[in-house]
């Protein structure tokens, strides 16, 4: 079974000055089915190398004729979101990884509370379709900056009616306390958005007595650019340079060292790699503190200071 | 080689079940070396060795008619071998689709599927089933979707719900278990249903296996082999019917072991269910009498060594303590160094 799906850009539309919605259609076979909350990695062919960025799938999961994603232009982009905004054209053919789900809906939830900040709305578009179809009880809280990240307010208002609670951050800031209080037993909370939002929802929910198992978040922290560094592979003796705007995983792949990977955002645990020496900036959400002594997640973490030696 | 299906044989009472030379040749002998220990023996389920049990996702073999007849009999006596919790509807349809697509593609002479949108037409030429239905609408099938399809597929099936970083046994069709019960395990988590297994927990086998299973991706299934021994070619060795088969273990002697004792190998297959994000676990069981098995001298010698050196807790768990000595006496004749 092929690891990548070839797709053609069917439509690309700027829905706000910073958000572009892209629709992919299959090149030959039907697209694989997926569950709400799934993402794909888009292989972005930059001039020097191919980047892989993860984006949530937006459309109703039952729909297998197209995949839709929404891309926010990142100011500190490594070039991926800029390429998708400025270079990608209708008719272009690209590779996607197969869909995977690191942010699934809890099947036994009695009531689902979705909280989105800005572009974090994307997984909840698929969630909403799924929950409507199942006749499930839910509410969506959507905080945005009007004219900038309010891409889906109008269509959601039409589709969800009073299940949607919209917060234009300048006029009506998101007030968490009433949302997190007095919710029925068996409620589950889902958060997607900037780290600030994530942190404050988790903090307040936990102060109000929400058990950890009922709070779910999508915590992509895709490889931030950093300083260049070099690694040595202990078993082959090879030396590999990692550029400032490249992750360690990408540098290894560029040198034909394949590491299993899935999220490319430090959460799934697939890319775990042992190291024998060196200082590491750990940026993952997977390893326990004691595991970090000899393991790292190359999709997000980087070497710093003394030279890094991997057990590869 | 084209697949030839045998007429119905029995897995109970007169036990007419047997393997053809072809079935013996493709039997999945599970021991790569002379000793067996529990390990995380999981590999990607890539197709290999055309004609082998590893070629297709769902292997259909000469015993197809017999197994389907046996399943129908078990269900008639005990409908609780089938179970679907209410939140497993989407997963059931996922499973039906996965079976229908793969079976019709891999065995076009036996099964066919045509589709126009949600309107599906399924034909099973062996069992004479011709069904038009609307995908996703249970009212258009004669029974629930998981029951409908698993009455037509060899092997037991469990559907696991994935939540809270764990797997839960929330649906299944289990009519030929190696001494475990779906009704008992229903709703349990991965480690809960594995509680009775000795030694493996301490080795960290289940911690690592679970982490791996939670990350299985769509269209990237994995598989592993498991094995035990069964007296007579009996498919239904469930706790619910223990009174019917438990005493068989005391009938084994150094003379009759070759005919009575069967190696029972499970080819376990784990695949992500795309819409529900659940996991399918299928357990395809292969039985072979030791008389049939020793026609392969390499297997005969190796089985002797594996069983001789098996740690007692594992032998006990697999229920062979009562007859281990007479069995080893019989097998030792095939081991030049015994
Ligand atoms: C979701 C997938 C799985 C299901 C539904 C499943 C189910 C079971 C069940 C019901 C039993 C019998 C327990 C009893 O005695 O009551 C069992 C035994 C066992 N399982 Fe799993 N299992 C799964 C995956 C795995 C995996 C991935 C491993 C990997 C190492 C594993 C290792 C074992 C072992 C070693 C035994 C003991 C078998 C024997 O010695 O005969 N299982 N499993
Ligand atoms: S790829 Fe998921 S943690 Fe690195």
XYZ file of C-alpha atoms and ligand atoms in Angstrom:
697
model
C 0.000 0.000 0.000
C 1.361 3.358 -1.029
C 2.416 5.747 1.708
C 1.432 8.844 -0.201
C -1.739 9.877 -1.993
C -1.449 11.928 -5.127
C -3.950 14.767 -5.301
C -4.700 17.647 -7.604
C -5.586 21.140 -6.400
C -9.224 21.559 -7.344
C -9.751 24.973 -5.772
C -7.740 27.463 -3.736
C -9.515 30.408 -2.234
C -8.415 33.167 0.106
C -11.255 33.365 2.574
C -9.573 36.019 4.708
C -6.351 37.952 4.122
C -4.426 35.289 6.084
C -6.421 32.096 5.559
C -6.516 30.140 2.344
C -8.790 27.170 1.846
C -7.500 24.467 -0.478
C -9.561 21.637 -1.943
C -7.778 18.530 -3.205
C -9.288 15.952 -5.517
C -7.895 12.472 -6.128
C -5.696 11.945 -9.188
C -6.759 8.345 -9.798
C -8.389 6.303 -7.018
C -10.901 7.475 -4.416
C -9.478 9.126 -1.314
C -9.206 7.057 1.876
C -12.031 7.512 4.377
C -11.143 9.114 7.713
C -12.610 10.072 11.059
C -13.329 13.577 12.377
C -10.202 15.183 13.842
C -7.838 13.572 11.305
C -4.992 15.423 9.639
C -2.828 14.877 6.574
C 0.761 15.896 5.980
C 1.028 18.022 2.861
C 4.329 17.529 1.046
C 5.324 21.034 0.005
C 7.877 21.148 -2.811
C 10.088 24.120 -1.983
C 13.018 24.853 -4.248
C 15.688 23.421 -1.947
C 13.729 20.625 -0.273
C 10.325 19.155 0.459
C 8.637 20.278 3.673
C 5.848 18.306 5.273
C 3.256 20.270 7.212
C 0.279 18.740 9.006
C -3.212 20.195 8.439
C -6.593 19.078 9.760
C -9.167 17.834 7.269
C -12.230 20.077 7.224
C -14.915 18.337 5.271
C -17.559 15.907 6.436
C -15.714 12.615 7.024
C -18.262 10.674 4.983
C -17.231 12.593 1.873
C -14.556 10.709 -0.052
C -14.540 12.815 -3.203
C -12.332 15.626 -1.894
C -10.157 16.730 1.013
C -10.276 20.318 2.240
C -7.716 22.092 4.426
C -7.332 25.696 5.575
C -3.878 27.226 5.812
C -3.050 30.257 7.889
C -0.130 32.279 6.630
C 2.494 32.018 9.380
C 4.646 35.062 9.888
C 7.592 33.018 11.072
C 6.939 30.415 8.429
C 9.680 28.130 7.170
C 8.215 28.746 3.752
C 5.507 26.082 3.788
C 2.434 28.198 4.455
C 3.841 30.960 2.266
C 4.197 28.514 -0.617
C 0.619 27.283 -0.179
C -0.596 30.892 -0.136
C 1.494 32.388 -2.905
C 2.707 29.677 -5.258
C 0.137 26.904 -5.269
C -2.222 26.986 -8.268
C -5.357 25.149 -9.265
C -4.333 22.049 -11.220
C -1.045 21.519 -9.331
C -0.372 17.924 -8.303
C 0.924 17.279 -4.776
C 1.547 14.373 -2.442
C -0.250 13.927 0.863
C 0.410 11.394 3.560
C -2.573 9.214 4.464
C -4.967 10.671 7.049
C -4.259 9.881 10.679
C -6.145 10.916 13.773
C -4.449 12.264 16.896
C -7.499 14.231 17.998
C -10.504 11.906 17.906
C -13.952 12.540 19.343
C -14.540 10.566 22.532
C -17.094 7.911 21.576
C -18.754 7.825 24.986
C -19.069 11.584 25.506
C -22.603 12.621 26.482
C -21.992 16.256 25.602
C -19.111 17.759 23.627
C -17.755 21.270 24.226
C -15.509 22.486 21.432
C -13.331 25.568 21.945
C -11.497 27.031 18.958
C -9.148 29.967 18.662
C -8.572 31.380 15.163
C -7.342 28.779 12.672
C -7.897 26.176 15.417
C -11.439 25.990 14.078
C -10.345 23.539 11.358
C -10.771 20.146 13.071
C -14.091 21.310 14.513
C -15.584 21.767 11.057
C -15.295 18.002 10.578
C -16.349 17.433 14.206
C -19.523 19.471 13.683
C -20.555 17.481 10.629
C -19.940 14.214 12.426
C -21.755 15.244 15.603
C -24.735 16.587 13.647
C -24.958 13.320 11.762
C -24.885 11.325 14.974
C -27.464 13.594 16.561
C -25.002 14.180 19.417
C -25.231 16.995 21.924
C -22.525 19.656 21.464
C -21.631 23.351 21.523
C -18.901 25.189 19.653
C -17.128 28.259 21.022
C -15.170 30.093 18.364
C -12.882 33.030 19.185
C -11.481 34.965 16.227
C -10.265 38.333 15.037
C -12.810 39.756 12.706
C -11.603 40.283 9.168
C -8.591 38.074 9.857
C -9.387 34.654 11.300
C -13.185 34.662 11.133
C -13.160 32.421 8.083
C -15.995 30.091 9.008
C -18.249 32.139 11.257
C -21.007 32.662 8.719
C -21.363 29.108 7.371
C -21.134 27.681 10.903
C -23.829 30.028 12.155
C -26.140 28.793 9.421
C -25.309 25.140 10.004
C -25.240 25.075 13.806
C -27.747 27.710 14.890
C -27.519 28.353 18.614
C -24.928 25.610 19.099
C -22.412 28.179 17.838
C -21.061 30.804 20.211
C -18.910 33.313 18.359
C -16.478 35.683 20.052
C -14.976 38.537 18.140
C -11.955 38.952 20.379
C -11.985 42.740 20.190
C -15.669 43.161 20.971
C -16.581 40.134 23.030
C -13.679 38.266 24.571
C -14.024 34.571 25.277
C -14.991 34.148 28.927
C -14.186 30.598 29.953
C -15.700 30.365 33.413
C -19.367 30.092 32.333
C -18.487 27.603 29.581
C -16.600 25.311 31.919
C -19.069 25.501 34.800
C -22.299 23.609 35.283
C -21.786 21.268 32.375
C -23.598 17.922 32.502
C -21.856 14.799 33.780
C -20.119 12.959 30.958
C -19.148 16.150 29.109
C -15.897 16.216 27.161
C -13.887 19.312 26.354
C -11.862 19.778 23.148
C -9.492 22.675 22.500
C -7.676 23.700 19.364
C -5.860 26.986 18.935
C -2.830 28.919 20.088
C -0.774 27.717 23.061
C -2.093 30.627 25.183
C -5.682 29.495 24.747
C -4.759 25.887 25.364
C -2.933 26.720 28.559
C -5.678 28.906 29.975
C -8.478 26.450 29.198
C -6.543 23.579 30.735
C -5.698 25.609 33.801
C -9.242 26.836 34.418
C -10.825 23.481 33.655
C -8.553 21.756 36.066
C -9.221 24.392 38.747
C -12.939 23.738 38.277
C -12.400 20.024 38.859
C -12.454 18.673 35.312
C -10.637 15.319 35.229
C -7.713 15.160 32.760
C -9.348 12.338 30.830
C -12.171 14.636 29.751
C -9.966 17.386 28.329
C -8.592 16.844 24.838
C -6.400 19.086 22.763
C -4.513 19.155 19.550
C -1.069 20.321 20.471
C 0.889 20.568 17.278
C 4.007 22.607 17.880
C 5.579 22.005 14.513
C 9.318 22.419 14.369
C 10.026 26.013 15.160
C 13.011 27.362 13.371
C 16.108 27.283 15.507
C 19.850 27.498 15.202
C 21.705 25.207 12.834
C 23.491 22.261 14.441
C 25.142 19.040 13.381
C 24.582 15.438 14.388
C 26.697 12.360 14.186
C 25.252 8.892 13.573
C 27.026 6.533 15.961
C 26.519 3.354 13.957
C 27.498 4.596 10.506
C 29.839 7.359 11.620
C 28.090 9.799 9.268
C 27.776 13.494 10.014
C 24.638 15.438 9.049
C 24.084 19.192 9.109
C 20.674 20.450 10.240
C 19.753 23.873 8.858
C 18.112 26.646 10.865
C 14.734 26.193 9.179
C 14.799 22.423 9.034
C 13.838 19.861 11.654
C 16.225 17.090 12.649
C 13.753 14.595 11.167
C 13.752 16.444 7.848
C 17.538 16.572 7.793
C 17.729 12.823 8.400
C 15.187 12.176 5.642
C 17.084 14.422 3.247
C 20.061 12.123 3.869
C 18.029 8.973 3.196
C 17.738 8.038 6.885
C 14.078 7.051 7.244
C 12.529 7.288 10.715
C 8.939 6.142 11.379
C 6.792 9.226 11.916
C 3.198 10.306 12.008
C 2.352 13.652 13.555
C 5.651 15.473 12.893
C 4.612 17.613 15.833
C 6.003 15.850 18.909
C 2.849 14.137 20.117
C 2.490 10.671 18.608
C 5.715 9.035 19.764
C 6.476 7.310 16.464
C 9.796 9.003 15.721
C 11.441 8.323 19.095
C 15.205 8.042 18.608
C 17.970 7.220 21.047
C 20.982 9.441 21.482
C 24.204 8.632 23.224
C 25.704 12.074 23.730
C 24.984 15.763 23.470
C 22.653 18.519 24.706
C 19.091 18.573 23.458
C 16.290 21.136 23.481
C 13.275 18.857 23.952
C 10.109 20.290 22.400
C 7.879 17.223 22.344
C 4.792 16.375 24.389
C 5.484 12.669 24.470
C 8.554 11.698 26.458
C 8.554 11.579 30.239
C 11.296 13.576 31.965
C 13.359 10.491 32.765
C 13.070 9.209 29.182
C 14.651 12.394 27.894
C 18.020 11.394 29.257
C 18.651 9.140 26.264
C 15.717 9.659 23.886
C 14.520 12.521 21.732
C 11.798 13.212 19.163
C 13.583 14.423 16.006
C 10.419 15.877 14.474
C 10.511 18.815 16.934
C 13.566 18.598 19.161
C 16.991 19.976 18.330
C 20.596 19.764 19.346
C 22.112 22.702 21.172
C 25.538 23.332 22.547
C 27.763 20.269 22.404
C 27.601 17.999 19.392
C 24.761 15.494 19.287
C 25.388 11.785 18.651
C 22.400 9.623 17.668
C 22.219 5.868 18.111
C 21.557 5.320 14.379
C -3.274 -22.884 -7.702
C -7.021 -22.304 -7.714
C -8.815 -22.523 -4.416
C -10.904 -25.686 -4.003
C -13.432 -25.553 -1.174
C -14.165 -28.819 0.619
C -17.712 -29.931 1.426
C -18.803 -29.292 5.034
C -16.812 -31.199 7.679
C -17.394 -31.105 11.439
C -15.505 -29.533 14.358
C -17.467 -31.469 17.000
C -19.098 -34.861 17.698
C -17.620 -37.079 14.944
C -14.830 -34.571 14.075
C -14.577 -35.212 10.342
C -12.296 -32.159 9.878
C -8.936 -32.798 8.214
C -6.389 -30.928 6.108
C -5.497 -31.663 2.485
C -1.825 -31.900 1.546
C -2.182 -28.403 0.136
C -3.549 -27.053 3.422
C -0.705 -28.721 5.344
C 1.861 -27.169 3.014
C 0.505 -23.657 3.658
C -0.035 -24.121 7.397
C 1.438 -21.116 9.266
C 3.923 -22.947 11.480
C 4.604 -20.309 14.163
C 8.097 -21.111 15.470
C 11.085 -19.397 13.835
C 13.424 -21.054 16.362
C 13.593 -23.978 18.803
C 12.394 -21.975 21.752
C 9.334 -19.840 22.428
C 8.967 -16.841 24.721
C 6.409 -14.057 24.762
C 7.550 -10.992 22.832
C 6.071 -8.067 20.914
C 5.950 -10.133 17.717
C 4.087 -7.652 15.541
C 4.957 -6.928 11.903
C 3.420 -4.861 9.119
C 0.847 -7.043 7.339
C 2.344 -6.674 3.889
C 1.316 -9.193 1.274
C 3.885 -11.927 0.754
C 4.348 -15.427 -0.681
C 1.434 -15.800 -3.150
C -0.748 -18.734 -2.131
C 0.306 -18.466 1.517
C -1.892 -17.316 4.400
C 0.034 -14.024 4.251
C -1.037 -13.076 0.742
C -4.367 -11.383 1.522
C -5.759 -9.390 4.438
C -8.459 -12.025 4.951
C -7.453 -15.560 4.055
C -10.154 -17.864 2.684
C -9.203 -21.541 2.495
C -10.643 -25.009 1.842
C -12.460 -25.055 5.205
C -14.654 -22.038 4.389
C -17.970 -23.951 4.231
C -17.229 -25.921 7.394
C -16.300 -22.862 9.443
C -19.360 -20.919 8.365
C -21.612 -23.887 9.207
C -19.920 -24.226 12.604
C -20.389 -20.500 13.343
C -24.090 -20.756 12.512
C -24.455 -23.724 14.899
C -22.675 -21.976 17.745
C -24.812 -18.855 17.322
C -27.986 -20.894 17.299
C -27.089 -22.329 20.708
C -25.581 -19.149 22.178
C -26.374 -15.798 20.540
C -24.176 -14.053 23.121
C -21.102 -14.894 21.065
C -22.010 -11.823 19.037
C -22.112 -8.379 20.577
C -22.216 -4.760 19.382
C -22.452 -1.897 21.839
C -24.496 1.099 20.636
C -21.470 3.352 20.031
C -19.948 0.746 17.676
C -22.348 1.263 14.754
C -19.924 3.255 12.604
C -17.179 0.736 13.364
C -19.481 -2.107 12.258
C -20.060 -0.474 8.891
C -16.334 0.200 8.579
C -15.716 -3.509 9.143
C -18.375 -4.595 6.665
C -16.861 -2.347 4.045
C -13.320 -3.551 4.708
C -14.349 -7.207 4.377
C -16.470 -6.699 1.286
C -13.849 -4.658 -0.553
C -10.999 -7.019 0.185
C -12.864 -10.293 -0.304
C -14.412 -9.264 -3.624
C -11.063 -7.978 -4.823
C -8.986 -10.960 -3.662
C -11.487 -13.752 -4.390
C -13.558 -12.589 -7.385
C -14.743 -16.131 -8.083
C -16.321 -16.351 -4.615
C -17.537 -12.843 -3.808
C -18.616 -9.795 -5.751
C -19.466 -6.240 -4.847
C -20.927 -3.538 -7.064
C -21.695 -0.035 -5.866
C -23.483 3.041 -7.073
C -23.113 5.639 -4.339
C -24.763 4.259 -1.201
C -26.521 1.495 -3.116
C -24.480 -1.685 -2.706
C -24.957 -5.126 -4.198
C -23.128 -7.986 -2.491
C -23.004 -11.548 -3.715
C -21.498 -14.549 -1.966
C -21.454 -17.270 -4.597
C -20.448 -20.016 -2.142
C -23.234 -19.497 0.387
C -25.742 -18.320 -2.221
C -26.266 -14.839 -0.770
C -27.430 -12.037 -3.059
C -28.098 -8.827 -1.152
C -28.919 -5.310 -2.259
C -28.643 -2.768 0.563
C -28.046 0.866 1.388
C -24.658 1.386 2.988
C -25.163 2.874 6.447
C -28.820 1.854 6.740
C -29.165 -1.265 8.927
C -32.842 -1.597 7.980
C -31.840 -2.738 4.486
C -29.957 -5.835 5.747
C -31.528 -9.009 7.178
C -29.527 -8.552 10.415
C -27.000 -6.075 11.874
C -24.097 -5.240 9.533
C -21.384 -6.881 11.652
C -23.381 -10.084 12.046
C -24.263 -10.115 8.355
C -20.650 -9.971 7.210
C -19.001 -12.068 9.939
C -21.323 -14.976 9.150
C -19.500 -14.990 5.818
C -15.865 -14.584 6.896
C -13.564 -17.209 8.421
C -12.095 -16.208 11.765
C -13.271 -14.465 14.910
C -13.504 -10.689 15.006
C -13.275 -8.132 17.779
C -13.847 -4.441 17.149
C -12.028 -2.207 19.603
C -13.105 1.303 20.437
C -10.129 3.625 20.855
C -10.455 6.240 23.589
C -8.500 7.474 26.625
C -5.280 6.150 25.021
C -6.582 2.633 25.325
C -8.600 0.011 23.436
C -11.924 -1.400 24.609
C -13.560 -4.615 23.493
C -16.934 -3.168 22.587
C -18.060 -5.360 19.670
C -17.285 -8.720 18.155
C -18.195 -12.117 16.743
C -16.304 -14.774 18.652
C -17.420 -18.365 18.067
C -14.048 -20.151 18.054
C -11.998 -18.699 20.924
C -9.000 -20.399 22.514
C -10.553 -20.420 25.978
C -11.723 -16.822 26.388
C -15.122 -15.218 26.213
C -16.382 -12.121 24.440
C -19.321 -11.810 26.840
C -16.859 -11.830 29.763
C -14.328 -9.456 28.174
C -16.961 -7.050 26.806
C -16.158 -3.438 27.677
C -12.724 -4.304 29.082
C -9.539 -2.376 28.268
C -6.440 -3.845 26.616
C -4.678 -4.695 29.865
C -7.832 -5.840 31.601
C -8.653 -8.524 29.037
C -4.987 -9.606 28.983
C -4.912 -10.057 32.792
C -4.846 -13.885 32.729
C -1.706 -14.028 30.545
C 1.358 -14.968 32.652
C 4.847 -13.388 32.436
C 4.110 -10.971 29.577
C 2.915 -8.069 31.743
C 6.166 -8.066 33.758
C 8.189 -8.056 30.529
C 6.426 -4.882 29.415
C 5.001 -6.692 26.377
C 1.529 -5.206 26.758
C 2.709 -1.631 27.424
C 4.680 -1.606 24.215
C 2.091 -3.492 22.183
C -0.656 -1.063 23.192
C 1.389 2.022 22.277
C 2.018 0.482 18.888
C -1.609 -0.484 18.271
C -2.900 2.985 19.137
C -0.811 4.361 16.276
C -1.876 1.944 13.536
C -2.827 4.001 10.488
C -5.497 3.521 7.867
C -4.395 0.956 5.265
C -1.276 0.053 7.264
C -2.412 -3.063 9.127
C -0.164 -5.257 11.250
C -0.235 -8.940 12.145
C 1.170 -11.477 14.572
C 0.932 -15.195 15.207
C -0.233 -16.765 18.421
C -0.619 -20.487 19.164
C -1.925 -23.056 21.591
C -2.883 -26.738 21.581
C -6.393 -28.177 21.274
C -7.584 -31.740 21.761
C -9.535 -32.875 18.685
C -10.127 -30.411 15.859
C -12.556 -28.426 17.986
C -13.123 -24.825 16.974
C -15.372 -23.817 19.833
C -13.173 -24.088 22.924
C -14.876 -21.348 24.891
C -15.299 -21.143 28.669
C -19.077 -21.311 28.097
C -18.750 -24.870 26.725
C -15.838 -26.026 28.929
C -17.981 -28.921 30.211
C -18.040 -30.307 26.666
C -14.289 -30.248 25.979
C -12.337 -29.807 29.236
C -12.199 -33.533 30.033
C -10.708 -34.311 26.584
C -7.358 -33.227 28.024
C -7.238 -36.290 30.245
C -7.646 -38.696 27.317
C -4.248 -38.041 25.704
C -1.729 -40.932 25.804
C 1.718 -41.473 24.279
C -0.073 -43.661 21.695
C -2.972 -41.456 20.576
C -1.324 -38.010 20.843
C -0.706 -37.750 17.091
C -4.398 -38.120 16.311
C -5.873 -36.239 19.277
C -3.565 -33.267 19.808
C -3.814 -30.374 17.369
C -1.591 -27.353 17.007
C -3.865 -24.329 16.879
C -2.351 -21.254 15.257
C -3.998 -17.860 15.224
C -3.080 -15.405 12.519
C -4.066 -12.130 14.169
C -4.614 -9.109 12.005
C -5.060 -5.537 13.263
C -6.351 -2.749 11.031
C -7.499 0.828 11.595
C -11.186 1.390 10.833
C -11.215 4.646 8.877
C -14.476 6.424 9.805
C -14.804 5.326 13.404
C -11.084 5.443 14.265
C -11.661 2.045 15.894
C -9.446 -1.004 15.449
C -10.345 -4.342 13.910
C -8.744 -7.427 15.453
C -9.326 -10.575 13.434
C -8.252 -13.981 14.653
C -7.944 -16.490 11.837
C -7.548 -19.949 13.368
C -5.688 -22.820 11.678
C -5.879 -26.334 13.139
C -3.546 -29.206 12.282
C -3.341 -32.658 13.886
C 0.135 -33.658 15.008
C -0.062 -36.646 12.638
C -0.484 -34.158 9.813
C 2.170 -31.836 11.205
C 4.916 -34.442 11.491
C 4.738 -35.047 7.746
C 7.139 -32.105 7.831
C 10.191 -33.421 9.747
C 11.604 -29.950 10.486
C 8.351 -28.909 12.146
C 8.178 -32.177 14.101
C 11.637 -31.768 15.636
C 11.128 -28.105 16.426
C 7.714 -28.594 18.028
C 9.226 -31.200 20.335
C 11.929 -28.791 21.505
C 9.583 -25.845 21.915
C 7.110 -27.808 24.030
C 9.824 -29.511 26.051
C 11.449 -26.195 27.010
C 8.322 -24.069 27.367
C 8.238 -22.270 30.760
C 5.724 -23.959 33.074
C 3.555 -20.850 33.583
C 3.003 -20.583 29.829
C 2.338 -24.321 29.453
C -0.120 -24.091 32.314
C -1.862 -21.066 30.816
C -2.219 -22.895 27.512
C -3.847 -25.826 29.331
C -1.344 -28.545 28.418
C -0.018 -29.467 31.857
C -2.304 -32.523 32.170
C -0.977 -34.200 29.009
C 2.428 -32.600 28.511
C 4.382 -35.752 29.478
C 2.625 -38.258 27.162
C 2.691 -35.673 24.392
C 6.455 -35.128 24.767
C 6.977 -38.891 24.819
C 5.155 -39.177 21.501
C 6.930 -36.182 19.918
C 10.427 -37.238 21.042
C 10.480 -39.972 18.366
C 10.840 -37.177 15.776
C 13.786 -35.468 17.472
C 17.124 -37.060 16.581
C 18.764 -35.457 19.637
C 16.076 -36.388 22.131
C -6.469 -5.373 20.045
C -5.844 -6.453 19.803
C -5.841 -7.655 20.701
C -6.880 -8.359 21.228
C -8.370 -8.074 21.020
C -6.316 -9.419 22.024
C -7.074 -10.346 22.741
C -6.544 -11.356 23.505
C -7.323 -12.266 24.294
C -8.840 -12.235 24.412
C -6.463 -13.119 24.895
C -6.834 -14.255 25.844
C -6.713 -13.805 27.272
C -7.359 -14.797 28.231
O -6.705 -15.792 28.561
O -8.512 -14.553 28.622
C -5.133 -12.755 24.478
C -3.981 -13.416 24.856
C -2.716 -12.975 24.525
N -2.391 -11.830 23.836
Fe -3.666 -10.569 22.967
N -4.961 -9.370 21.978
C -4.631 -8.296 21.169
C -3.373 -7.888 20.825
C -2.220 -8.465 21.278
C -0.915 -8.031 20.892
C -0.588 -6.897 19.917
C -0.033 -8.809 21.529
C 1.457 -8.654 21.364
C 2.377 -9.197 22.008
C -0.804 -9.770 22.333
C -0.298 -10.763 23.140
C -1.024 -11.756 23.740
C -0.429 -12.905 24.387
C 1.062 -13.211 24.506
C -1.491 -13.683 24.860
C -1.375 -15.048 25.535
C -1.667 -16.046 24.442
C -1.247 -17.456 24.692
O -0.194 -17.702 25.279
O -1.956 -18.349 24.206
N -2.129 -9.518 22.160
N -5.209 -11.670 23.650
S 6.492 12.124 14.448
Fe 5.091 12.141 16.104
S 6.372 12.529 17.795
Fe 7.689 12.749 16.106
